[in-house]
Short mmCIF file of C-alpha atoms and ligand atoms in Angstrom, two decimals:
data_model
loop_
_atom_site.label_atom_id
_atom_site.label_comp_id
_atom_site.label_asym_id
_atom_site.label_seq_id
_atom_site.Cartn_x
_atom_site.Cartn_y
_atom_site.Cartn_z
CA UNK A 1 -54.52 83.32 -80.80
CA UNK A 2 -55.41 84.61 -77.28
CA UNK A 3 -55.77 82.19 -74.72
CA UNK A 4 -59.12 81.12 -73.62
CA UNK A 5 -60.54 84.02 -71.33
CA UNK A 6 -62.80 84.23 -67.84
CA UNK A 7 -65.05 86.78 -67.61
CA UNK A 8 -66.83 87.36 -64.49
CA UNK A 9 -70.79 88.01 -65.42
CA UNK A 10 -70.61 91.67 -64.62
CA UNK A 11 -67.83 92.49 -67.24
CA UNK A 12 -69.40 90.08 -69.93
CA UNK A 13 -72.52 91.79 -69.11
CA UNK A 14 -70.87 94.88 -69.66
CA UNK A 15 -68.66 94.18 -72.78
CA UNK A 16 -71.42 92.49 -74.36
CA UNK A 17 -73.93 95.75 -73.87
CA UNK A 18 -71.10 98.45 -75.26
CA UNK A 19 -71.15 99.68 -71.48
CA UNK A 20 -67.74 101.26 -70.22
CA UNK A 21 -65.48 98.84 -68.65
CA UNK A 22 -62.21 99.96 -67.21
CA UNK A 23 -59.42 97.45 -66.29
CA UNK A 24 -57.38 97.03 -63.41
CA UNK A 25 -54.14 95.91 -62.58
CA UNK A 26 -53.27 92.77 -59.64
CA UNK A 27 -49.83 93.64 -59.12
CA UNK A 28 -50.14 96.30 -57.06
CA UNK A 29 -52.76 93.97 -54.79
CA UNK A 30 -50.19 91.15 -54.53
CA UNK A 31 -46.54 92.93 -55.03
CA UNK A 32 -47.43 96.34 -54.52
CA UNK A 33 -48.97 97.63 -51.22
CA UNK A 34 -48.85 95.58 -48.20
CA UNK A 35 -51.57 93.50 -46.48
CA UNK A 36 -54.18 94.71 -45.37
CA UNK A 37 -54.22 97.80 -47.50
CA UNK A 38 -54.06 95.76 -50.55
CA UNK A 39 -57.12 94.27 -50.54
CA UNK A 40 -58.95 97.12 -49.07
CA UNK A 41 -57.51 99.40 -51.64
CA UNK A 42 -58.86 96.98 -54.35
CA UNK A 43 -62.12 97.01 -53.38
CA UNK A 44 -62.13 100.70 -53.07
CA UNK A 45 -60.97 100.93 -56.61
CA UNK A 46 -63.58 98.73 -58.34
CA UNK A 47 -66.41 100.56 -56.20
CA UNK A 48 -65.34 104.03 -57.04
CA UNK A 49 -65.36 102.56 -60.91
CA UNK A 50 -68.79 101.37 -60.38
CA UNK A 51 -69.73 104.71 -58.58
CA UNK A 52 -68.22 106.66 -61.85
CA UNK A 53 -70.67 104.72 -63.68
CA UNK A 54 -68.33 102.33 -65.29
CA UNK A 55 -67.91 98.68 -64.31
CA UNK A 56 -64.39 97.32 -63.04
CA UNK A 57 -62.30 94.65 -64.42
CA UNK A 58 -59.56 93.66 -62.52
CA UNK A 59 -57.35 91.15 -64.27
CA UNK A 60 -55.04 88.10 -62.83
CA UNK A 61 -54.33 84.68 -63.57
CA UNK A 62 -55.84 81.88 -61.38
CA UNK A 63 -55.03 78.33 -62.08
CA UNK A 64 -52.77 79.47 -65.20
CA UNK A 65 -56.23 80.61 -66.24
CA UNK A 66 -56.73 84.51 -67.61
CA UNK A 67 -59.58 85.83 -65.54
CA UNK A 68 -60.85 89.70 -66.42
CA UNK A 69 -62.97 90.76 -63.58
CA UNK A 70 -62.54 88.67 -60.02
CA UNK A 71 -65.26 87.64 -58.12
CA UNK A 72 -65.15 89.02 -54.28
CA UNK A 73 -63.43 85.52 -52.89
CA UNK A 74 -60.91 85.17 -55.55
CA UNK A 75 -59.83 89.39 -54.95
CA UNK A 76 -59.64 88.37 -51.32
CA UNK A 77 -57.58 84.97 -52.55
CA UNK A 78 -55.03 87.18 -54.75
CA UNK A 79 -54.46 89.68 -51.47
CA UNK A 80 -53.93 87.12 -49.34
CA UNK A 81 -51.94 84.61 -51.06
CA UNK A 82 -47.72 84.45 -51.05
CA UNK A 83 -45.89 83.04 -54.12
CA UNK A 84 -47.67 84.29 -56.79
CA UNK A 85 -45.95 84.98 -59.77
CA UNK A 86 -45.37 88.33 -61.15
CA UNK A 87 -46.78 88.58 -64.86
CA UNK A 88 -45.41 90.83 -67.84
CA UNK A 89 -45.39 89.86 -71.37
CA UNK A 90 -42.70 86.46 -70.86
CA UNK A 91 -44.26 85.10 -68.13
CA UNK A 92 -48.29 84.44 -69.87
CA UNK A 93 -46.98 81.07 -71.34
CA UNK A 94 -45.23 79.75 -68.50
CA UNK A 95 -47.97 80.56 -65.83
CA UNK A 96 -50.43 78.76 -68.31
CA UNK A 97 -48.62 75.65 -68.31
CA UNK A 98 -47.65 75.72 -64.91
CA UNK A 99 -51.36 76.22 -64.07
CA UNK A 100 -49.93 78.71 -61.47
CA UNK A 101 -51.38 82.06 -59.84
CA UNK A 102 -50.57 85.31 -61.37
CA UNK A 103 -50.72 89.17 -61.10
CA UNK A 104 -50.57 90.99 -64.22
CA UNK A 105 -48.58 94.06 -63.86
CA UNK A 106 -49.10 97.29 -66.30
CA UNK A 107 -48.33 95.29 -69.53
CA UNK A 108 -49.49 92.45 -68.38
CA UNK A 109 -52.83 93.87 -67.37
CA UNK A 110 -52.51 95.93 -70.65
CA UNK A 111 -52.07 92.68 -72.78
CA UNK A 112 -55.18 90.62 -71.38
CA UNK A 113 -57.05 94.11 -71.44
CA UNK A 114 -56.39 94.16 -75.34
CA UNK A 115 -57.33 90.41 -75.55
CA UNK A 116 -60.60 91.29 -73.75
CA UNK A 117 -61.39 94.13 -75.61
CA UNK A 118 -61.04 96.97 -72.89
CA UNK A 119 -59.64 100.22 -74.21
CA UNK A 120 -58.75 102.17 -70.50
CA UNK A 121 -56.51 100.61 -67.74
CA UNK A 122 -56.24 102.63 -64.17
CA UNK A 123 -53.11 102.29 -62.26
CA UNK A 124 -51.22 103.44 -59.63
CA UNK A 125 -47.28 104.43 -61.54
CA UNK A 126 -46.22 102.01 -64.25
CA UNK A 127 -42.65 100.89 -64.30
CA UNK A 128 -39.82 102.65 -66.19
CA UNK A 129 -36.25 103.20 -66.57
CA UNK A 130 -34.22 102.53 -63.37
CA UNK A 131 -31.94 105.07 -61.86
CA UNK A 132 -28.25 104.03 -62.45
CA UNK A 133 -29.07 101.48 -64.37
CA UNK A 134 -30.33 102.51 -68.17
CA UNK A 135 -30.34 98.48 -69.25
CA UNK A 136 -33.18 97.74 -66.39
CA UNK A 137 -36.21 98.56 -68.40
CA UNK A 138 -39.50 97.93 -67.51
CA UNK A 139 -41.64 95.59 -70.11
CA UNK A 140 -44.84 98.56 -68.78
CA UNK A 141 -42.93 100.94 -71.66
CA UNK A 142 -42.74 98.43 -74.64
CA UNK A 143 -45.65 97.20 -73.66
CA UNK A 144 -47.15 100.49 -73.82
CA UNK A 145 -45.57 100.91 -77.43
CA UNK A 146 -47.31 98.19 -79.16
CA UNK A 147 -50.48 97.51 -76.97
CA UNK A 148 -53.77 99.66 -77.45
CA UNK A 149 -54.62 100.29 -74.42
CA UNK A 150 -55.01 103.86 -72.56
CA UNK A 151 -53.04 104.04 -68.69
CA UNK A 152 -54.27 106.45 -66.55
CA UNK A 153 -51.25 106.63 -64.03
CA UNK A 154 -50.28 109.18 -61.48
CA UNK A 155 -46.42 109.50 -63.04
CA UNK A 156 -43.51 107.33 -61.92
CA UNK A 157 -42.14 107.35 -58.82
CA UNK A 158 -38.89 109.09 -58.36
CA UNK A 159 -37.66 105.75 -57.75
CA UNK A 160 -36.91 105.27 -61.44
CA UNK A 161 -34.88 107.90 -63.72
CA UNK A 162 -37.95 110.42 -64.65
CA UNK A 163 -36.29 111.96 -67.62
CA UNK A 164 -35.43 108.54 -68.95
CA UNK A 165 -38.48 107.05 -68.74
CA UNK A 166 -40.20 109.77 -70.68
CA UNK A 167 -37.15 109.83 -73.30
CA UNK A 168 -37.57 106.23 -73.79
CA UNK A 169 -41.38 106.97 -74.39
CA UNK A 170 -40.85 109.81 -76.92
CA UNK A 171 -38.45 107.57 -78.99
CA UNK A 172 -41.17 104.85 -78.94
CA UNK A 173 -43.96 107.12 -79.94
CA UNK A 174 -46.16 106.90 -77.18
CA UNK A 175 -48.18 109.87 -76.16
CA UNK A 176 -48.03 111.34 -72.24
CA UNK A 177 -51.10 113.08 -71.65
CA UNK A 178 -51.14 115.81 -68.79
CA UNK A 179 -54.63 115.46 -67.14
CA UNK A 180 -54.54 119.03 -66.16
CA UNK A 181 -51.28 119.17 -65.92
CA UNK A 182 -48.80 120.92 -68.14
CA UNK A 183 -46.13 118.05 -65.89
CA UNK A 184 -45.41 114.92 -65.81
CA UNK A 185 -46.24 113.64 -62.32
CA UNK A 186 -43.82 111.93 -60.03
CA UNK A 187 -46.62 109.96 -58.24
CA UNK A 188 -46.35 111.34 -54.79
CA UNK A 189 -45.78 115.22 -55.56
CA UNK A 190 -48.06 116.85 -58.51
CA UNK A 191 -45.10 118.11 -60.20
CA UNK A 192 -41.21 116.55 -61.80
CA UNK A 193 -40.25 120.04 -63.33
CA UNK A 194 -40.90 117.76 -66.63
CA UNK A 195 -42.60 119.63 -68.76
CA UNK A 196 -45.41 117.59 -71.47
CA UNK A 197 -46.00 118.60 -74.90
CA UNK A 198 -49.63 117.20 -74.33
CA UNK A 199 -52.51 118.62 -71.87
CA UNK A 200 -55.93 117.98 -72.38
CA UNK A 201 -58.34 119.23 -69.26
CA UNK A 202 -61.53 117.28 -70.05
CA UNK A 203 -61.93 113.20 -70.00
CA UNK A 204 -63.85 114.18 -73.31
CA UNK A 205 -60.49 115.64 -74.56
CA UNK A 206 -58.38 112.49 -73.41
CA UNK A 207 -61.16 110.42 -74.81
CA UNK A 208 -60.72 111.95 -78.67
CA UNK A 209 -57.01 112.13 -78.46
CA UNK A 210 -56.79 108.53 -78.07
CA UNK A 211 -59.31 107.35 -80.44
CA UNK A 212 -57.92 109.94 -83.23
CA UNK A 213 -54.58 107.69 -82.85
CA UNK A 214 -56.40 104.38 -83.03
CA UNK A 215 -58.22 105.34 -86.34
CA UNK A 216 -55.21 106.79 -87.99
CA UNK A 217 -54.16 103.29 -87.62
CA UNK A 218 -51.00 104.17 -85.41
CA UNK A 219 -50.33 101.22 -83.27
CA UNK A 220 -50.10 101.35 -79.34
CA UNK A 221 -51.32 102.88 -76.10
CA UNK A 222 -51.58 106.26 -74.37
CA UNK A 223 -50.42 107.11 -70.95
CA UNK A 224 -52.58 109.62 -69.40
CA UNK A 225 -50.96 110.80 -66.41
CA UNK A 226 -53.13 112.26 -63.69
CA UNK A 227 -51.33 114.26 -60.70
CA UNK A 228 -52.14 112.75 -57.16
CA UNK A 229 -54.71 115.07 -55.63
CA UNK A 230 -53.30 118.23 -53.70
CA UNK A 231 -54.59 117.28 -50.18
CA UNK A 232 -52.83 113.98 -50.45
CA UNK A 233 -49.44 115.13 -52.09
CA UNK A 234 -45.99 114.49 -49.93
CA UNK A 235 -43.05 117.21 -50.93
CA UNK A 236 -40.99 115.38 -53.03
CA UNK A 237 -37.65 116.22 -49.96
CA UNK A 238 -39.69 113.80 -47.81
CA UNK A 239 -40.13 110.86 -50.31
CA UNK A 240 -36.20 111.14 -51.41
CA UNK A 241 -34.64 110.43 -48.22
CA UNK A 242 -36.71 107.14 -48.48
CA UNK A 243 -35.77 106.64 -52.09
CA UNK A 244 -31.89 107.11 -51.57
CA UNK A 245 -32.11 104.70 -48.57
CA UNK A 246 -34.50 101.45 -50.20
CA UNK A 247 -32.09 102.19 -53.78
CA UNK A 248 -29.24 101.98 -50.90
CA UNK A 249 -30.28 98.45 -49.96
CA UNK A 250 -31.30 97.00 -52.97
CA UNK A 251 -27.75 97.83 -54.15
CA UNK A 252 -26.38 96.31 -51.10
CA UNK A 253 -28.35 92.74 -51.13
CA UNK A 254 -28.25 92.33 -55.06
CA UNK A 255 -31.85 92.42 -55.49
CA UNK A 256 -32.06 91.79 -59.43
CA UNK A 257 -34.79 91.65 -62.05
CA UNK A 258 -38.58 91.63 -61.23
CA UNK A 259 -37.88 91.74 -57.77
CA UNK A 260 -35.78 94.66 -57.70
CA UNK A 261 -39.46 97.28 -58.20
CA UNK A 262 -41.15 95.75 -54.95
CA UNK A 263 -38.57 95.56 -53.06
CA UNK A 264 -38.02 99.40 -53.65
CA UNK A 265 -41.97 99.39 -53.05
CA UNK A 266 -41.77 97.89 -49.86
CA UNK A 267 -38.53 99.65 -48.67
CA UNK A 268 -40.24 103.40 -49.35
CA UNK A 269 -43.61 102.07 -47.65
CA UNK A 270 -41.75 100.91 -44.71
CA UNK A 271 -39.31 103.76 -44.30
CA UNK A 272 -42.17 106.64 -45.08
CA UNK A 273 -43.98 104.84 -42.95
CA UNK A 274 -48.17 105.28 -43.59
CA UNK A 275 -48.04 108.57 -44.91
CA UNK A 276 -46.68 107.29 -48.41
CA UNK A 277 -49.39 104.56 -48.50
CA UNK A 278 -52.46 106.94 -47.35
CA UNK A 279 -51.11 108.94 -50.71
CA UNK A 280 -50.75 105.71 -52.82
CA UNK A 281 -54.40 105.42 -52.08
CA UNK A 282 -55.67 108.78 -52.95
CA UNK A 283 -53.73 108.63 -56.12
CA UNK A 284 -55.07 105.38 -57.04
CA UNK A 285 -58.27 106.31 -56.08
CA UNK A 286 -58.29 109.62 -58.19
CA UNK A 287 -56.81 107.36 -61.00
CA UNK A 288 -59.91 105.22 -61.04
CA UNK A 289 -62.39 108.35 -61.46
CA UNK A 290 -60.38 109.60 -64.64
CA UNK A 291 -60.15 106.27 -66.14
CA UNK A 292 -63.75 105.86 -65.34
CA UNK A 293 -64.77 108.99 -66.88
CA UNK A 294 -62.17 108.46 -70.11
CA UNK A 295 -64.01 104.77 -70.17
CA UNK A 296 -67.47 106.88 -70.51
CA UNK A 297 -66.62 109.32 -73.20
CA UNK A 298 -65.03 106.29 -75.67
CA UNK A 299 -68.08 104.10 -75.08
N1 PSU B 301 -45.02 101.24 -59.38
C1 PSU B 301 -45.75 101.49 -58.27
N2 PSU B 301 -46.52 100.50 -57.76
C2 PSU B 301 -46.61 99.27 -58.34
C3 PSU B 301 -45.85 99.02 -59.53
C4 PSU B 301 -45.08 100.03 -60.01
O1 PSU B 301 -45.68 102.58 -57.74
O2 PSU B 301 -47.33 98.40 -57.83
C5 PSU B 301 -45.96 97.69 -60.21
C6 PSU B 301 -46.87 97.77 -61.45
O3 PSU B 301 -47.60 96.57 -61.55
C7 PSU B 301 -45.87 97.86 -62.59
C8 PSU B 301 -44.74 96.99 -62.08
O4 PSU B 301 -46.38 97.41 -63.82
O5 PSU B 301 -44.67 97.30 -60.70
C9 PSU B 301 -43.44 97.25 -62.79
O6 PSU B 301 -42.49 96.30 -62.42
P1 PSU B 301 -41.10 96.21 -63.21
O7 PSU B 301 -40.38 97.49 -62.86
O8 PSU B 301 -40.42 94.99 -62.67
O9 PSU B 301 -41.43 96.12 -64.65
MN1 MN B 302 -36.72 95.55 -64.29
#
């Protein structure tokens, strides 16, 4: 049984009326982008949903309580706020009975999405197979095996071992959509030289691709992966030399398990300096229009 839920008004508003609700994701806000971006980046992405014409739900855990949609105060709280835990699948119970803070990263935003009933999930990259080390999966790809829940992503950064990542999806069955894109993205630069077997070019064509898999009763979600928009696109030679150096120093201090993917975070934002962030942002921001738009079609 899913654990008791808090909806702000808005999203039970919206739910209850059959009006398109996309989710959003609190890792990023309190692991993933540092202050003050964070919170300004999470307001921009629930008012670009709203301005899509779909209504934002962005999920954390306050109090050990699930809340799906945050009220203005407790986004501000979550941005601001050191020590809170970092939630995938494991973590849920423990937060609960710890009556601790948490952000939900892509599968845990993708598992109280599912609980809540919201079918499309905007993000920035989800997690995936790190470089060097094949065992360090991230819970975003089994998560996104067995969870029905659409991810509009921009890619993974190069960070993590892009071939891998989608290998490990293929064997799991999980479709990659190209949003017009015949690539996979690598978050920062539009292309990976990873070719897709799946492009659709409409939100309307995303939209029927993932609800023909739903009613054929084949379990899990569908990672639609959107390139970051030209204007805002670093050449991928620029992002590596930041890459080899924060992979450098994670190796060096031992940084292990869920800290090991903001730590490389924060390392590539600090050595890149704020042109990497000022793309983070556009991607995210583009991100948030295609979910919106996928949102609209399904409803
Ligand atoms: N990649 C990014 N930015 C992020 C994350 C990944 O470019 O903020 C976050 C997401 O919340 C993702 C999580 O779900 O990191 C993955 O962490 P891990 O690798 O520990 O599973
Ligand atoms: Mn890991």
């Amino acid at each position: 049984m899913p654990p008791p839920l808090r909806f702000s008004s808005e999203v039970s508003q919206a739910l209850n009326s059959g009006l398109p609700v996309v989710a959003l994701e609190s890792t990023v806000i309190a692991h993933g982008l540092p202050r003050p971006q964070n919170l300004e980046l999470a307001r921009r992405m629930e008012s670009i949903v709203r301005e899509c014409g779909a209504v934002p739900a962005t999920i954390a855990i306050l109090g050990g309580e699930v809340k799906i949609g945050l009220t203005a105060d407790e986004l501000k709280y979550l941005a601001n706020t050191d020590g809170v835990v970092k939630v995938s699948r494991r973590d849920f119970s423990i937060v609960a009975v710890r009556k601790t803070d948490g952000a939900t990263t892509v599968a845990g935003t993708m598992i109280a999405a599912a609980w809540a009933g919201i079918k499309v999930f905007a993000t920035g990259g989800i997690g995936g197979v790190h470089r060097g080390h094949g065992a360090d999966v991230s819970a975003d790809l089994p998560e996104l095996a067995r969870t029905p829940v659409a991810v509009v992503c921009a890619g993974v950064k190069a960070i993590l071992d892009l071939p891998a990542t989608l290998e490990w999806l293929e064997t799991a069955g999980v479709p990659v959509i190209g949003f017009q894109t015949d690539e996979f993205p690598a978050f920062y630069s539009r292309t990976s030289g990873l070719k897709l077997e799946a492009r659709a070019d409409s939100a309307g064509e995303v939209a029927a691709m993932i609800k023909t898999k739903w009613e054929m009763g084949l379990e899990g979600g569908v990672l639609i992966a959107a390139p970051i928009p030209e204007a805002a696109a670093l050449p991928a030679s620029e992002i590596e030399a930041a890459i080899e150096q924060a992979l450098a120093a994670a190796e060096a201090q031992g940084v292990k398990g869920k800290a090991v993917t903001p730590f490389l975070l924060a390392k590539v934002a600090e050595v890149t300096g704020g042109r990497s962030l000022q793309a983070n942002v556009a991607l995210l921001e583009n991100n948030a229009r295609v979910a919106s738009e996928v949102a609209r079609e399904l409803a």
